[in-house]
Amino acid sequence: GAVVSQHPSRVICKSGTSVKIECRSLDFQATTMFWYRQFPKKSLMLMATSNEGSKATYEQGVEKDKFLINHASLTLSTLTVTSAHPEDSSFYICSARVAPWGEQYFGPGTRLTVT
Amino acid sequence: EDQVTQSPEALRLQEGESSSLNCSYTVSGLRGLFWYRQDPGKGPEFLFTLYSAGEEKEKERLKATLTKKESFLHITAPKPEDSATYLCAVQSLEGSARQLTFGSGTQLTVLP
């Protein structure tokens, strides 16, 4: 199957700072990338959908100014958590899809802890 | 609105004890139903896609089946390494985003 990588796998930052998470599709070009958030023992919550070269579409309740998404190329999307607070601590997972109706592959996730 | 319900929430099996996980769904036009496996602290790993009622797919000890209302993930003679959370998701034909709607998962524990 296709491989999606995320970096970093774990990050600890102080409250008020910003942190950037990278998501790369390693062996395919992704027309669409997704960002999810997952709370302990809960399912995945879609935060936003991004297509290369266009603005991300955010789900209801997700602050676009807080969670900045850039999809600069067909293999790279970034999520920047701005002015992070402890409540932003979570497991963030990106996903990439080859074609509009293709399979969706997930990255290994990034554990963010805001102190 | 698309909905996915998985049952049971948690399942404990003895090694070799076969069982099935259920995924019930309502969707306005099913494009595909997806099964993923997720290990603790990891991202979901793709297992299967099913597109139409009656379709079946197999991979090692796992077999996924699909009807018009639900999907089953059958686990035959499970081993401890099959322990994980199994997620089911649907993709609708409608809407431009074509995003997945996930169930809450079944946490499977296989005891040696």
PDB file of N, CA and C in Angstrom, chain A residues 34 36 46 84 92:
ATOM      1  N   PHE A  34      -6.059  15.058   4.176  1.00  0.00           N
ATOM      2  CA  PHE A  34      -6.987  15.299   5.264  1.00  0.00           C
ATOM      3  C   PHE A  34      -6.213  15.385   6.573  1.00  0.00           C
ATOM      4  N   TYR A  36      -6.873  14.901  10.717  1.00  0.00           N
ATOM      5  CA  TYR A  36      -7.769  14.397  11.738  1.00  0.00           C
ATOM      6  C   TYR A  36      -7.171  14.648  13.122  1.00  0.00           C
ATOM      7  N   LEU A  46     -12.533  14.472  11.765  1.00  0.00           N
ATOM      8  CA  LEU A  46     -11.991  15.221  10.632  1.00  0.00           C
ATOM      9  C   LEU A  46     -11.931  16.700  10.976  1.00  0.00           C
ATOM     10  N   ALA A  84      -0.601  27.654  20.721  1.00  0.00           N
ATOM     11  CA  ALA A  84      -1.133  26.412  21.289  1.00  0.00           C
ATOM     12  C   ALA A  84      -1.473  26.546  22.760  1.00  0.00           C
ATOM     13  N   TYR A  92      -2.694  13.960  16.359  1.00  0.00           N
ATOM     14  CA  TYR A  92      -3.080  14.487  15.058  1.00  0.00           C
ATOM     15  C   TYR A  92      -2.611  13.523  13.972  1.00  0.00           C
TER      16      TYR A  92
END
